[in-house]
Amino acid sequence: MWRATVLTIFPEMFPGPLGASLAGKASANGLWSLETVDVRDFTTDRHRSVDDTPAGGGAGMIMRADVLGRAIDAVTGDGRPRLLMSARGRPLNQAWVRELVQGPGVVAVCGRFEGVDERVITGRGLVEVSIGDYVLAGGELAAMVLIDACVRLIPGVMGKECSAADESFSLGLIEYPQFTRPQVWEGLAIPQVLTSGDHGKVDSWRRAEAERLTRERRPDLWAVYQAHPLPALPRKPPPYPPPLAGEGRVGVRGRVGRGKGSPKR
């Protein structure tokens, strides 16, 4: 089972969104587990203080190394990476998420205030992780983002009908546009190629659109992709199911609409 342990001074924030939708169902089915550790439980004063003024002066407060160190030490050392959610950390990307999913789980430390004493970062081998170039009030939301990104890739979480193979970033490109019923909405029609039944043309269109969007919106990814492009599409399309008649033919994912037993939208 993939395990996530979160160290925080606000354990009541969890599971939050991780207890709903795919992540919540997967947890209930035993595919992953979430544990929270209240850092304040490792304080020694009656005020349960976890922070103090910065050495050298300056604004704000800093999380103490001794308190946070004891909290980290209380988590079982089972080979899981110790991650500190930090705006100055290594940017989280899909490749790193896939790497984390292959392991036993993560220990996510949520900083607060102006930061964490550098000595606990080096002393406990914390790897700093950033989810973007902006600053949050604390690491809890960032930890939820990281865990959600990992959990959805655990085998069995998304189900047989879902695949992460052609999602944004999985192949070095952002995802192509998606369409579904109705066939025409407010005068806008589904691109004809997606209802043609020609799966080779569908694949080519999707590749071209993914490349176009990546080039326009993410020049950083486009530069990497140009250096290492995807292989050419196969001449013969894979044996997809035959297209449905009428407006249901919207691409290689097959039937559009609710499956048997699916809830109404």
Coordinates of C-alpha atoms in Angstrom, one line a residue:
M1 CA 0.0 0.0 0.0
W2 CA 1.2 3.5 -0.9
R3 CA 1.5 5.6 2.3
A4 CA 1.5 9.3 2.8
T5 CA 2.4 10.9 6.1
V6 CA 1.9 14.7 6.6
L7 CA 3.6 16.6 9.3
T8 CA 1.7 19.8 10.0
I9 CA 0.5 22.2 12.8
F10 CA -3.0 22.0 11.2
P11 CA -3.9 18.3 11.0
E12 CA -7.6 19.3 10.9
M13 CA -7.0 20.4 7.3
F14 CA -6.7 16.8 6.2
P15 CA -7.9 14.8 4.4
G16 CA -9.8 17.7 2.8
P17 CA -10.1 17.1 -0.9
L18 CA -8.1 13.9 -0.5
G19 CA -11.1 12.3 1.2
A20 CA -13.3 12.8 -1.8
S21 CA -13.6 11.7 -5.5
L22 CA -11.0 9.3 -6.8
A23 CA -8.5 9.7 -3.9
G24 CA -11.2 9.2 -1.3
K25 CA -12.6 6.1 -2.9
A26 CA -9.1 4.7 -3.4
S27 CA -8.3 5.2 0.3
A28 CA -11.5 3.5 1.3
N29 CA -10.6 0.6 -1.0
G30 CA -7.2 0.2 0.7
L31 CA -5.1 1.4 -2.3
W32 CA -3.3 4.1 -0.2
S33 CA -3.4 5.5 3.3
L34 CA -3.0 9.0 4.8
E35 CA -1.6 9.8 8.3
T36 CA -1.2 13.2 9.8
V37 CA 1.3 14.1 12.6
D38 CA 0.6 17.2 14.7
V39 CA 4.0 18.9 15.1
R40 CA 2.7 20.7 18.2
D41 CA 2.6 17.3 20.0
F42 CA 6.4 17.5 20.1
T43 CA 6.7 20.8 21.9
T44 CA 7.9 21.0 25.5
D45 CA 6.4 24.3 26.7
R46 CA 2.9 25.0 28.0
H47 CA 2.2 27.2 25.0
R48 CA 3.1 24.5 22.5
S49 CA 5.4 26.8 20.6
V50 CA 6.7 25.6 17.3
D51 CA 8.4 28.8 16.1
D52 CA 10.8 31.5 17.3
T53 CA 12.3 34.8 16.0
P54 CA 14.8 34.6 13.1
A55 CA 18.5 34.6 14.0
G56 CA 20.0 37.8 12.8
G57 CA 16.7 39.7 12.9
G58 CA 14.0 40.2 10.4
A59 CA 10.3 39.9 10.0
G60 CA 8.2 36.9 10.8
M61 CA 8.9 33.7 12.7
I62 CA 10.8 30.5 11.9
M63 CA 9.8 26.9 12.7
R64 CA 12.2 25.5 15.3
A65 CA 14.6 22.7 14.4
D66 CA 14.3 20.8 17.7
V67 CA 10.5 20.6 17.6
L68 CA 10.2 19.7 13.9
G69 CA 13.2 17.3 14.2
R70 CA 11.4 15.3 17.0
A71 CA 8.3 15.2 14.9
I72 CA 10.1 13.8 11.9
D73 CA 12.0 11.3 14.0
A74 CA 8.6 9.9 15.3
V75 CA 7.7 8.8 11.7
T76 CA 8.7 5.3 10.9
G77 CA 11.8 5.2 8.8
D78 CA 10.6 2.9 6.0
G79 CA 12.5 4.3 3.0
R80 CA 9.9 6.9 2.1
P81 CA 11.5 10.2 0.9
R82 CA 11.1 13.1 3.3
L83 CA 9.8 16.1 1.4
L84 CA 9.5 19.7 2.6
M85 CA 6.9 21.7 0.7
S86 CA 8.9 24.9 -0.1
A87 CA 8.6 27.7 -2.6
R88 CA 12.4 27.5 -3.2
G89 CA 12.3 23.7 -3.8
R90 CA 12.7 21.6 -6.9
P91 CA 9.7 22.1 -9.2
L92 CA 7.2 19.2 -9.1
N93 CA 6.5 17.7 -12.5
Q94 CA 4.8 14.6 -13.8
A95 CA 8.0 12.6 -14.2
W96 CA 8.8 13.1 -10.6
V97 CA 5.3 12.2 -9.6
R98 CA 5.6 8.9 -11.5
E99 CA 8.9 8.3 -9.7
L100 CA 7.3 8.8 -6.3
V101 CA 4.4 6.5 -7.1
Q102 CA 6.9 3.7 -7.7
G103 CA 8.1 3.9 -4.1
P104 CA 6.4 3.1 -0.8
G105 CA 5.0 6.6 -0.4
V106 CA 6.0 10.0 0.9
V107 CA 6.6 11.9 4.2
A108 CA 5.5 15.5 3.5
V109 CA 6.6 18.2 5.9
C110 CA 4.4 21.4 5.8
G111 CA 6.3 24.5 6.7
R112 CA 4.6 27.6 8.1
F113 CA 5.5 31.2 9.0
E114 CA 8.7 32.6 7.3
G115 CA 10.3 29.2 6.8
V116 CA 12.0 26.3 8.5
D117 CA 15.3 26.3 10.4
E118 CA 17.9 25.2 7.8
R119 CA 19.5 22.8 10.3
V120 CA 16.5 20.5 10.3
I121 CA 16.4 20.5 6.5
T122 CA 20.0 19.3 6.2
G123 CA 20.0 17.2 9.4
R124 CA 17.0 15.2 8.4
G125 CA 17.7 15.1 4.7
L126 CA 14.6 16.9 3.6
V127 CA 14.1 17.3 -0.1
E128 CA 12.4 20.6 -0.9
V129 CA 9.5 20.5 -3.3
S130 CA 7.8 23.5 -5.0
I131 CA 4.4 23.3 -6.8
G132 CA 4.9 26.7 -8.5
D133 CA 6.5 30.1 -8.4
Y134 CA 4.3 31.6 -5.8
V135 CA 4.1 31.7 -2.0
L136 CA 1.3 30.0 0.1
A137 CA 0.5 30.6 3.7
G138 CA 1.8 27.1 4.5
G139 CA 2.7 23.8 3.0
E140 CA -0.6 22.0 3.6
L141 CA -2.2 22.8 0.2
A142 CA 1.0 22.0 -1.6
A143 CA 1.2 18.6 0.2
M144 CA -2.4 17.9 -1.0
V145 CA -1.5 18.7 -4.5
L146 CA 1.5 16.4 -4.4
I147 CA -0.4 13.6 -2.8
D148 CA -3.3 13.9 -5.2
A149 CA -1.0 13.9 -8.2
C150 CA 0.6 10.7 -6.9
V151 CA -2.6 8.8 -5.8
R152 CA -4.3 9.1 -9.1
L153 CA -1.5 7.2 -10.8
I154 CA -1.6 4.3 -8.3
P155 CA -2.8 1.2 -10.3
G156 CA -6.5 0.7 -9.8
V157 CA -7.3 4.2 -8.8
M158 CA -8.5 5.6 -12.1
G159 CA -10.1 2.4 -13.3
K160 CA -9.9 0.5 -16.6
E161 CA -11.7 3.2 -18.6
C162 CA -9.1 5.9 -17.7
S163 CA -5.5 6.2 -18.8
A164 CA -2.8 8.6 -18.0
A165 CA -0.8 7.7 -21.1
D166 CA -1.9 10.7 -23.1
E167 CA -2.4 13.3 -20.4
S168 CA -0.6 16.6 -20.3
F169 CA 3.1 16.2 -19.6
S170 CA 3.1 12.4 -19.8
L171 CA 4.6 12.5 -23.3
G172 CA 6.4 15.8 -23.0
L173 CA 3.4 17.7 -24.5
I174 CA 0.3 19.3 -22.9
E175 CA -2.9 17.6 -23.8
Y176 CA -4.9 18.2 -27.0
P177 CA -8.5 19.6 -26.8
Q178 CA -11.3 17.3 -25.8
F179 CA -15.0 17.3 -26.9
T180 CA -18.1 15.4 -26.1
R181 CA -21.9 15.7 -26.6
P182 CA -23.8 17.6 -27.9
Q183 CA -22.4 17.5 -31.4
V184 CA -23.2 21.2 -31.8
W185 CA -23.3 23.6 -28.9
E186 CA -24.0 27.3 -29.3
G187 CA -23.2 27.1 -33.0
L188 CA -19.8 25.3 -32.3
A189 CA -19.4 21.8 -33.7
I190 CA -17.0 19.0 -32.7
P191 CA -14.1 19.0 -35.2
Q192 CA -15.2 16.8 -38.1
V193 CA -12.0 14.7 -37.9
L194 CA -13.1 13.4 -34.5
T195 CA -16.4 12.1 -35.9
S196 CA -14.9 10.7 -39.1
G197 CA -14.2 7.2 -37.7
D198 CA -10.7 7.4 -39.2
H199 CA -8.6 6.7 -36.1
G200 CA -5.3 7.3 -37.9
K201 CA -6.5 10.9 -38.7
V202 CA -7.8 11.3 -35.1
D203 CA -4.4 10.4 -33.7
S204 CA -2.6 12.7 -36.2
W205 CA -5.0 15.6 -35.3
R206 CA -4.5 15.0 -31.6
R207 CA -0.7 14.9 -31.9
A208 CA -0.7 18.1 -34.0
E209 CA -3.0 19.9 -31.6
A210 CA -0.9 18.9 -28.6
E211 CA 2.2 20.2 -30.4
R212 CA 0.5 23.4 -31.3
L213 CA -0.7 24.1 -27.7
T214 CA 2.6 23.2 -26.2
R215 CA 4.4 25.5 -28.7
E216 CA 2.0 28.4 -27.9
R217 CA 1.6 28.0 -24.2
R218 CA 4.7 26.3 -22.9
P219 CA 7.8 27.3 -24.9
D220 CA 9.9 25.7 -22.2
L221 CA 8.4 22.3 -22.8
W222 CA 8.4 22.8 -26.5
A223 CA 12.2 23.4 -26.5
V224 CA 12.7 20.1 -24.7
Y225 CA 10.3 18.3 -27.0
Q226 CA 12.0 19.5 -30.1
A227 CA 15.2 18.0 -28.8
H228 CA 13.5 14.7 -28.0
P229 CA 10.4 14.4 -30.2
L230 CA 7.9 11.6 -30.0
P231 CA 8.4 8.8 -32.5
A232 CA 6.4 8.9 -35.7
L233 CA 2.8 7.6 -35.5
P234 CA 2.3 4.0 -36.8
R235 CA 1.1 3.7 -40.3
K236 CA -1.6 1.3 -39.3
P237 CA -4.0 2.5 -36.6
P238 CA -4.4 0.2 -33.5
P239 CA -7.5 -2.0 -33.5
Y240 CA -9.9 0.5 -31.9
P241 CA -13.6 -0.4 -31.6
P242 CA -15.7 0.6 -34.6
P243 CA -17.1 4.2 -34.4
L244 CA -20.6 4.7 -33.2
A245 CA -23.2 6.1 -35.6
G246 CA -24.2 9.7 -35.3
E247 CA -23.0 12.2 -32.7
G248 CA -21.5 9.6 -30.4
R249 CA -18.4 9.3 -32.6
V250 CA -16.0 11.6 -30.9
G251 CA -12.7 9.8 -31.0
V252 CA -10.7 6.8 -29.9
R253 CA -12.1 6.6 -26.4
G254 CA -15.2 5.0 -27.8
R255 CA -18.7 5.6 -26.5
V256 CA -19.6 9.0 -25.1
G257 CA -22.1 9.4 -22.4
R258 CA -23.1 7.5 -19.3
G259 CA -22.2 3.8 -18.9
K260 CA -24.3 1.3 -17.2
G261 CA -24.8 2.2 -13.6
S262 CA -23.2 5.6 -13.9
P263 CA -24.8 8.5 -12.0
K264 CA -26.7 11.1 -13.9
R265 CA -24.9 14.4 -14.4

